[in-house]
mmCIF file of C-alpha atoms in Angstrom:
data_model
loop_
_atom_site.group_PDB
_atom_site.id
_atom_site.type_symbol
_atom_site.label_atom_id
_atom_site.label_comp_id
_atom_site.label_asym_id
_atom_site.label_seq_id
_atom_site.Cartn_x
_atom_site.Cartn_y
_atom_site.Cartn_z
ATOM 1 C CA UNK N 221 137.824 89.488 112.742
ATOM 2 C CA UNK N 222 135.845 91.236 115.474
ATOM 3 C CA UNK N 223 132.869 90.644 117.650
ATOM 4 C CA UNK N 224 130.069 93.423 117.709
ATOM 5 C CA UNK N 225 128.002 93.562 120.951
ATOM 6 C CA UNK N 226 124.362 92.659 121.081
ATOM 7 C CA UNK N 227 122.596 96.097 120.579
ATOM 8 C CA UNK N 228 119.820 95.264 122.835
ATOM 9 C CA UNK N 229 122.476 95.572 125.671
ATOM 10 C CA UNK N 230 122.929 99.171 124.679
ATOM 11 C CA UNK N 231 119.474 100.357 125.454
ATOM 12 C CA UNK N 232 118.412 98.919 128.786
ATOM 13 C CA UNK N 233 119.862 98.170 132.315
ATOM 14 C CA UNK N 234 121.841 95.156 131.841
ATOM 15 C CA UNK N 235 121.042 92.036 134.169
ATOM 16 C CA UNK N 236 124.162 90.207 135.451
ATOM 17 C CA UNK N 237 124.097 87.017 137.365
ATOM 18 C CA UNK N 238 127.374 86.605 139.320
ATOM 19 C CA UNK N 239 127.524 82.863 140.123
ATOM 20 C CA UNK N 240 130.105 82.373 142.799
ATOM 21 C CA UNK N 241 131.523 84.959 145.158
ATOM 22 C CA UNK N 242 134.652 83.485 146.633
ATOM 23 C CA UNK N 243 138.187 84.154 145.380
ATOM 24 C CA UNK N 244 137.435 85.500 142.006
ATOM 25 C CA UNK N 245 133.735 86.374 142.507
ATOM 26 C CA UNK N 246 134.159 88.669 145.443
ATOM 27 C CA UNK N 247 136.597 90.627 143.348
ATOM 28 C CA UNK N 248 134.515 90.503 140.095
ATOM 29 C CA UNK N 249 131.577 91.983 142.051
ATOM 30 C CA UNK N 250 133.784 94.990 142.830
ATOM 31 C CA UNK N 251 135.144 95.494 139.346
ATOM 32 C CA UNK N 252 131.270 95.089 138.100
ATOM 33 C CA UNK N 253 130.581 97.910 140.373
ATOM 34 C CA UNK N 254 133.209 100.015 138.898
ATOM 35 C CA UNK N 255 132.141 99.044 135.416
ATOM 36 C CA UNK N 256 128.622 100.238 136.181
ATOM 37 C CA UNK N 257 129.686 103.587 137.127
ATOM 38 C CA UNK N 258 132.028 103.668 133.916
ATOM 39 C CA UNK N 259 129.171 102.601 131.803
ATOM 40 C CA UNK N 260 126.845 105.355 133.025
ATOM 41 C CA UNK N 261 129.516 108.067 132.660
ATOM 42 C CA UNK N 262 129.924 106.951 128.875
ATOM 43 C CA UNK N 263 126.189 107.327 128.252
ATOM 44 C CA UNK N 264 124.689 103.899 128.890
ATOM 45 C CA UNK N 265 121.083 104.302 129.917
ATOM 46 C CA UNK N 266 120.845 101.880 132.776
ATOM 47 C CA UNK N 267 124.348 100.478 133.674
ATOM 48 C CA UNK N 268 124.185 96.896 135.415
ATOM 49 C CA UNK N 269 122.071 95.229 137.891
ATOM 50 C CA UNK N 270 123.889 92.412 139.587
ATOM 51 C CA UNK N 271 122.463 89.383 141.310
ATOM 52 C CA UNK N 272 125.112 87.323 143.394
ATOM 53 C CA UNK N 273 124.744 83.623 143.890
ATOM 54 C CA UNK N 274 126.707 81.657 146.606
ATOM 55 C CA UNK N 275 125.400 79.205 149.346
ATOM 56 C CA UNK N 276 128.830 79.404 150.977
ATOM 57 C CA UNK N 277 129.914 80.968 154.027
ATOM 58 C CA UNK N 278 133.144 82.844 154.961
ATOM 59 C CA UNK N 279 135.535 80.563 156.612
ATOM 60 C CA UNK N 280 138.790 80.755 158.253
ATOM 61 C CA UNK N 281 140.628 79.719 154.831
ATOM 62 C CA UNK N 282 138.954 82.571 153.189
ATOM 63 C CA UNK N 283 140.457 85.565 155.453
ATOM 64 C CA UNK N 284 143.351 87.059 153.771
ATOM 65 C CA UNK N 285 143.281 85.237 150.354
ATOM 66 C CA UNK N 286 139.706 86.326 149.476
ATOM 67 C CA UNK N 287 138.192 89.793 150.323
ATOM 68 C CA UNK N 288 136.926 88.812 153.735
ATOM 69 C CA UNK N 289 137.854 89.854 157.193
ATOM 70 C CA UNK N 290 137.515 88.146 160.588
ATOM 71 C CA UNK N 291 134.346 89.950 161.119
ATOM 72 C CA UNK N 292 132.669 88.046 158.184
ATOM 73 C CA UNK N 293 133.299 84.680 159.701
ATOM 74 C CA UNK N 294 130.011 82.521 159.269
ATOM 75 C CA UNK N 295 128.336 84.967 157.047
ATOM 76 C CA UNK N 296 126.895 84.248 153.727
ATOM 77 C CA UNK N 297 129.548 85.346 151.127
ATOM 78 C CA UNK N 298 126.896 86.652 148.648
ATOM 79 C CA UNK N 299 125.369 88.662 151.357
ATOM 80 C CA UNK N 300 128.517 90.139 152.821
ATOM 81 C CA UNK N 301 129.743 91.373 149.182
ATOM 82 C CA UNK N 302 126.461 92.687 148.058
ATOM 83 C CA UNK N 303 125.759 94.496 151.154
ATOM 84 C CA UNK N 304 129.117 96.292 151.187
ATOM 85 C CA UNK N 305 128.826 97.424 147.727
ATOM 86 C CA UNK N 306 125.259 98.583 148.031
ATOM 87 C CA UNK N 307 126.305 100.644 151.038
ATOM 88 C CA UNK N 308 129.416 102.039 149.522
ATOM 89 C CA UNK N 309 127.851 103.122 145.983
ATOM 90 C CA UNK N 310 124.262 103.312 146.738
ATOM 91 C CA UNK N 311 123.371 100.423 144.711
ATOM 92 C CA UNK N 312 120.233 97.982 144.639
ATOM 93 C CA UNK N 313 121.913 95.061 143.798
ATOM 94 C CA UNK N 314 120.727 91.675 145.103
ATOM 95 C CA UNK N 315 122.130 88.691 147.113
ATOM 96 C CA UNK N 316 121.039 85.118 146.736
ATOM 97 C CA UNK N 317 122.551 82.897 149.318
ATOM 98 C CA UNK N 318 121.826 79.837 147.405
ATOM 99 C CA UNK N 319 123.478 77.770 144.527
ATOM 100 C CA UNK N 320 122.759 79.001 140.861
ATOM 101 C CA UNK N 321 120.953 75.595 140.318
ATOM 102 C CA UNK N 322 118.627 76.429 142.888
ATOM 103 C CA UNK N 323 117.711 79.974 141.820
ATOM 104 C CA UNK N 324 114.005 79.069 141.076
ATOM 105 C CA UNK N 325 113.257 77.609 144.279
ATOM 106 C CA UNK N 326 115.062 80.710 145.900
ATOM 107 C CA UNK N 327 112.396 82.971 144.181
ATOM 108 C CA UNK N 328 114.562 84.126 141.303
ATOM 109 C CA UNK N 329 112.570 84.563 138.093
ATOM 110 C CA UNK N 330 114.286 87.193 136.174
ATOM 111 C CA UNK N 331 116.489 85.810 133.372
ATOM 112 C CA UNK N 332 119.914 87.277 133.075
ATOM 113 C CA UNK N 333 121.565 89.240 130.020
ATOM 114 C CA UNK N 334 125.016 88.188 131.020
ATOM 115 C CA UNK N 335 126.089 85.445 133.326
ATOM 116 C CA UNK N 336 129.658 85.677 135.087
ATOM 117 C CA UNK N 337 130.820 82.369 136.502
ATOM 118 C CA UNK N 338 133.503 82.272 138.987
ATOM 119 C CA UNK N 339 132.908 78.651 140.188
ATOM 120 C CA UNK N 340 135.647 76.257 141.016
ATOM 121 C CA UNK N 341 134.562 72.596 140.000
ATOM 122 C CA UNK N 342 133.896 70.912 136.828
ATOM 123 C CA UNK N 343 130.387 69.809 137.966
ATOM 124 C CA UNK N 344 129.364 73.544 138.421
ATOM 125 C CA UNK N 345 130.491 74.188 134.817
ATOM 126 C CA UNK N 346 128.505 71.271 133.579
ATOM 127 C CA UNK N 347 125.360 72.463 135.289
ATOM 128 C CA UNK N 348 126.004 75.810 133.845
ATOM 129 C CA UNK N 349 126.536 74.481 130.384
ATOM 130 C CA UNK N 350 123.432 72.445 130.506
ATOM 131 C CA UNK N 351 121.288 75.433 131.933
ATOM 132 C CA UNK N 352 122.453 78.101 129.426
ATOM 133 C CA UNK N 353 123.676 76.710 125.918
ATOM 134 C CA UNK N 354 120.996 76.624 123.336
ATOM 135 C CA UNK N 355 118.074 77.673 125.728
ATOM 136 C CA UNK N 356 115.526 79.965 124.518
ATOM 137 C CA UNK N 357 116.042 82.137 127.520
ATOM 138 C CA UNK N 358 119.800 81.927 127.244
ATOM 139 C CA UNK N 359 121.751 85.090 128.266
ATOM 140 C CA UNK N 360 123.377 87.050 125.734
ATOM 141 C CA UNK N 361 126.802 86.361 127.036
ATOM 142 C CA UNK N 362 128.535 83.876 129.404
ATOM 143 C CA UNK N 363 131.720 84.963 131.034
ATOM 144 C CA UNK N 364 133.876 82.269 132.617
ATOM 145 C CA UNK N 365 136.692 82.661 135.026
ATOM 146 C CA UNK N 366 138.819 79.702 136.078
ATOM 147 C CA UNK N 367 142.236 79.099 137.745
ATOM 148 C CA UNK N 368 144.515 76.728 139.255
ATOM 149 C CA UNK N 369 147.632 77.455 141.402
ATOM 150 C CA UNK N 370 149.309 79.388 138.697
ATOM 151 C CA UNK N 371 147.394 79.059 135.459
ATOM 152 C CA UNK N 372 143.994 80.628 134.627
ATOM 153 C CA UNK N 373 141.762 81.396 131.596
ATOM 154 C CA UNK N 374 139.004 83.655 131.088
ATOM 155 C CA UNK N 375 136.494 83.418 128.018
ATOM 156 C CA UNK N 376 133.394 85.409 126.910
ATOM 157 C CA UNK N 377 131.009 83.149 124.873
ATOM 158 C CA UNK N 378 127.634 83.621 123.589
ATOM 159 C CA UNK N 379 125.225 80.550 124.870
ATOM 160 C CA UNK N 380 122.505 81.772 122.544
ATOM 161 C CA UNK N 381 122.125 80.495 119.004
ATOM 162 C CA UNK N 382 118.798 81.759 117.913
ATOM 163 C CA UNK N 383 117.739 85.323 117.104
ATOM 164 C CA UNK N 384 121.168 86.942 117.400
ATOM 165 C CA UNK N 385 121.161 90.496 116.420
ATOM 166 C CA UNK N 386 124.929 91.200 116.548
ATOM 167 C CA UNK N 387 125.786 89.157 113.339
ATOM 168 C CA UNK N 388 129.034 87.407 112.741
ATOM 169 C CA UNK N 389 130.208 84.232 114.323
ATOM 170 C CA UNK N 390 128.837 83.056 117.574
ATOM 171 C CA UNK N 391 131.476 83.225 120.323
ATOM 172 C CA UNK N 392 132.173 79.901 121.571
ATOM 173 C CA UNK N 393 131.738 79.374 125.355
ATOM 174 C CA UNK N 394 134.155 77.819 127.769
ATOM 175 C CA UNK N 395 132.883 74.349 127.722
ATOM 176 C CA UNK N 396 133.012 74.340 123.897
ATOM 177 C CA UNK N 397 136.692 75.297 123.864
ATOM 178 C CA UNK N 398 137.634 73.317 126.605
ATOM 179 C CA UNK N 399 135.210 70.114 126.344
ATOM 180 C CA UNK N 400 137.074 68.369 128.964
ATOM 181 C CA UNK N 401 135.229 70.363 131.447
ATOM 182 C CA UNK N 402 132.272 68.316 130.590
ATOM 183 C CA UNK N 403 133.842 65.138 131.170
ATOM 184 C CA UNK N 404 132.262 63.527 134.233
ATOM 185 C CA UNK N 405 135.176 60.837 134.537
ATOM 186 C CA UNK N 406 137.661 63.464 135.655
ATOM 187 C CA UNK N 407 137.171 64.115 139.282
ATOM 188 C CA UNK N 408 136.997 67.484 140.930
ATOM 189 C CA UNK N 409 139.214 68.449 143.807
ATOM 190 C CA UNK N 410 136.879 69.425 146.381
ATOM 191 C CA UNK N 411 139.000 68.917 149.289
ATOM 192 C CA UNK N 412 138.232 71.952 151.562
ATOM 193 C CA UNK N 413 141.225 74.159 153.027
ATOM 194 C CA UNK N 414 141.044 74.753 156.755
ATOM 195 C CA UNK N 415 143.648 77.292 156.812
ATOM 196 C CA UNK N 416 145.057 80.221 154.810
ATOM 197 C CA UNK N 417 148.347 78.184 154.583
ATOM 198 C CA UNK N 418 146.604 75.189 152.996
ATOM 199 C CA UNK N 419 144.530 77.366 150.804
ATOM 200 C CA UNK N 420 147.734 79.040 149.436
ATOM 201 C CA UNK N 421 149.144 75.848 148.814
ATOM 202 C CA UNK N 422 146.475 75.069 146.182
ATOM 203 C CA UNK N 423 146.223 78.640 144.725
ATOM 204 C CA UNK N 424 148.869 81.549 144.534
ATOM 205 C CA UNK N 425 147.893 84.594 146.436
ATOM 206 C CA UNK N 426 147.417 86.759 143.418
ATOM 207 C CA UNK N 427 146.207 84.466 140.616
ATOM 208 C CA UNK N 428 142.548 85.726 141.483
ATOM 209 C CA UNK N 429 143.735 89.469 140.922
ATOM 210 C CA UNK N 430 145.067 88.797 137.555
ATOM 211 C CA UNK N 431 142.179 86.692 136.304
ATOM 212 C CA UNK N 432 139.366 88.860 137.634
ATOM 213 C CA UNK N 433 141.107 92.060 135.951
ATOM 214 C CA UNK N 434 141.477 90.208 132.671
ATOM 215 C CA UNK N 435 137.571 89.229 132.856
ATOM 216 C CA UNK N 436 136.739 92.826 133.779
ATOM 217 C CA UNK N 437 138.590 94.278 131.015
ATOM 218 C CA UNK N 438 136.731 92.287 128.392
ATOM 219 C CA UNK N 439 133.402 93.418 129.774
ATOM 220 C CA UNK N 440 134.873 97.107 129.923
ATOM 221 C CA UNK N 441 135.847 96.829 126.050
ATOM 222 C CA UNK N 442 132.508 95.238 125.113
ATOM 223 C CA UNK N 443 130.381 97.895 126.694
ATOM 224 C CA UNK N 444 132.598 100.825 126.132
ATOM 225 C CA UNK N 445 133.742 100.196 122.450
ATOM 226 C CA UNK N 446 130.905 97.947 121.515
ATOM 227 C CA UNK N 447 133.290 95.518 119.804
ATOM 228 C CA UNK N 448 136.043 92.839 120.711
ATOM 229 C CA UNK N 449 138.952 91.479 118.631
ATOM 230 C CA UNK N 450 139.750 89.018 121.440
ATOM 231 C CA UNK N 451 137.211 87.268 123.673
ATOM 232 C CA UNK N 452 139.447 85.438 126.209
ATOM 233 C CA UNK N 453 142.925 85.131 127.661
ATOM 234 C CA UNK N 454 144.927 82.239 129.014
ATOM 235 C CA UNK N 455 147.641 83.046 131.607
ATOM 236 C CA UNK N 456 150.444 81.618 133.412
ATOM 237 C CA UNK N 457 151.826 83.426 136.399
ATOM 238 C CA UNK N 458 154.641 81.192 136.910
ATOM 239 C CA UNK N 459 156.142 81.867 133.611
ATOM 240 C CA UNK N 460 154.640 85.487 133.527
ATOM 241 C CA UNK N 461 153.162 84.730 130.139
ATOM 242 C CA UNK N 462 149.720 85.457 128.858
ATOM 243 C CA UNK N 463 147.975 85.127 125.399
ATOM 244 C CA UNK N 464 144.786 86.089 123.995
ATOM 245 C CA UNK N 465 141.943 83.913 122.345
ATOM 246 C CA UNK N 466 141.156 85.930 119.028
ATOM 247 C CA UNK N 467 137.811 86.129 117.676
ATOM 248 C CA UNK N 468 138.868 83.834 114.743
ATOM 249 C CA UNK N 469 137.494 80.421 113.858
ATOM 250 C CA UNK N 470 141.050 79.486 112.688
ATOM 251 C CA UNK N 471 142.025 80.110 116.439
ATOM 252 C CA UNK N 472 138.996 78.194 117.690
ATOM 253 C CA UNK N 473 139.919 75.289 115.455
ATOM 254 C CA UNK N 474 143.246 74.712 117.256
ATOM 255 C CA UNK N 475 140.938 74.325 120.309
ATOM 256 C CA UNK N 476 138.963 71.572 118.490
ATOM 257 C CA UNK N 477 135.831 73.878 118.198
ATOM 258 C CA UNK N 478 134.315 74.063 114.628
ATOM 259 C CA UNK N 479 131.277 76.560 114.087
ATOM 260 C CA UNK N 480 128.480 75.128 112.453
ATOM 261 C CA UNK N 481 125.741 76.828 110.387
ATOM 262 C CA UNK N 482 123.629 77.968 113.478
ATOM 263 C CA UNK N 483 126.551 79.841 114.989
ATOM 264 C CA UNK N 484 126.666 82.002 112.009
ATOM 265 C CA UNK N 485 122.975 82.797 111.629
ATOM 266 C CA UNK N 486 121.688 86.275 112.929
ATOM 267 C CA UNK N 487 118.098 87.657 112.962
ATOM 268 C CA UNK N 488 117.314 90.814 110.992
ATOM 269 C CA UNK N 489 117.646 93.688 113.537
ATOM 270 C CA UNK N 490 118.161 97.355 113.388
ATOM 271 C CA UNK N 491 121.716 98.538 112.822
ATOM 272 C CA UNK N 492 123.681 98.583 115.936
ATOM 273 C CA UNK N 493 124.136 102.196 117.679
ATOM 274 C CA UNK N 494 127.413 102.892 119.087
ATOM 275 C CA UNK N 495 127.678 104.002 122.558
ATOM 276 C CA UNK N 496 127.183 107.726 123.563
ATOM 277 C CA UNK N 497 130.720 107.964 124.111
ATOM 278 C CA UNK N 498 133.979 105.902 124.200
ATOM 279 C CA UNK N 499 137.226 106.424 126.005
ATOM 280 C CA UNK N 500 138.670 107.905 122.738
ATOM 281 C CA UNK N 501 135.904 110.360 122.536
ATOM 282 C CA UNK N 502 135.955 111.476 126.225
#
């Protein structure tokens, strides 16, 4: 089975909300910049516009393990990251130094087409689940990146259950394949790290690099080829193993997710046009 992109995203500039600009998020922002350039080169009419959300500031523990230096200490992560990319590439991307839940209060009124979450707590994913799944203004896609010390998962899902133009089964989201993320009885480990050494004790040095590249690859395939056969990856750096999450209801059932009738309904839409060029065509 395969998933085909929402064709509306091939006809306009794609609004991306990047939630979290820490270990995964700062690297994902850089990958989104490269993806924007690649999309335009392949004929996409508008590329990406990214708004990065993070209320956190750069600390000593972030220097070295995350993409921040000592010169960034005390600055908002979202502002530092977006400012650098705008200067380097000439973008007009935006930084919002606030929690994603507080975006309305921060003056953000534009709904996203794609949400990329790089959060590190169950509470944050529960908030995203409540805000995104099933809402009339839900984004077309929700890409979630998560990791522990040596294990990680990446999953691209479709929160929108109505007026889907792409057809086929709706891709389940991270909180549907891993419903334990919604269990409030499981505590978060929110203990802050006060040094790089302590930070490395809870997460390996290169786990963020691996998970981000897998997530970026999913988006690249989606926008360059218009289709996906796999919409996620699970990986273990300690055992050096990774495996795809296929676009397949039988695979989802092994996680405990069974699509219902609404997941297979699609609106009557124009046939999907292929991107102007693909890597095979170039």
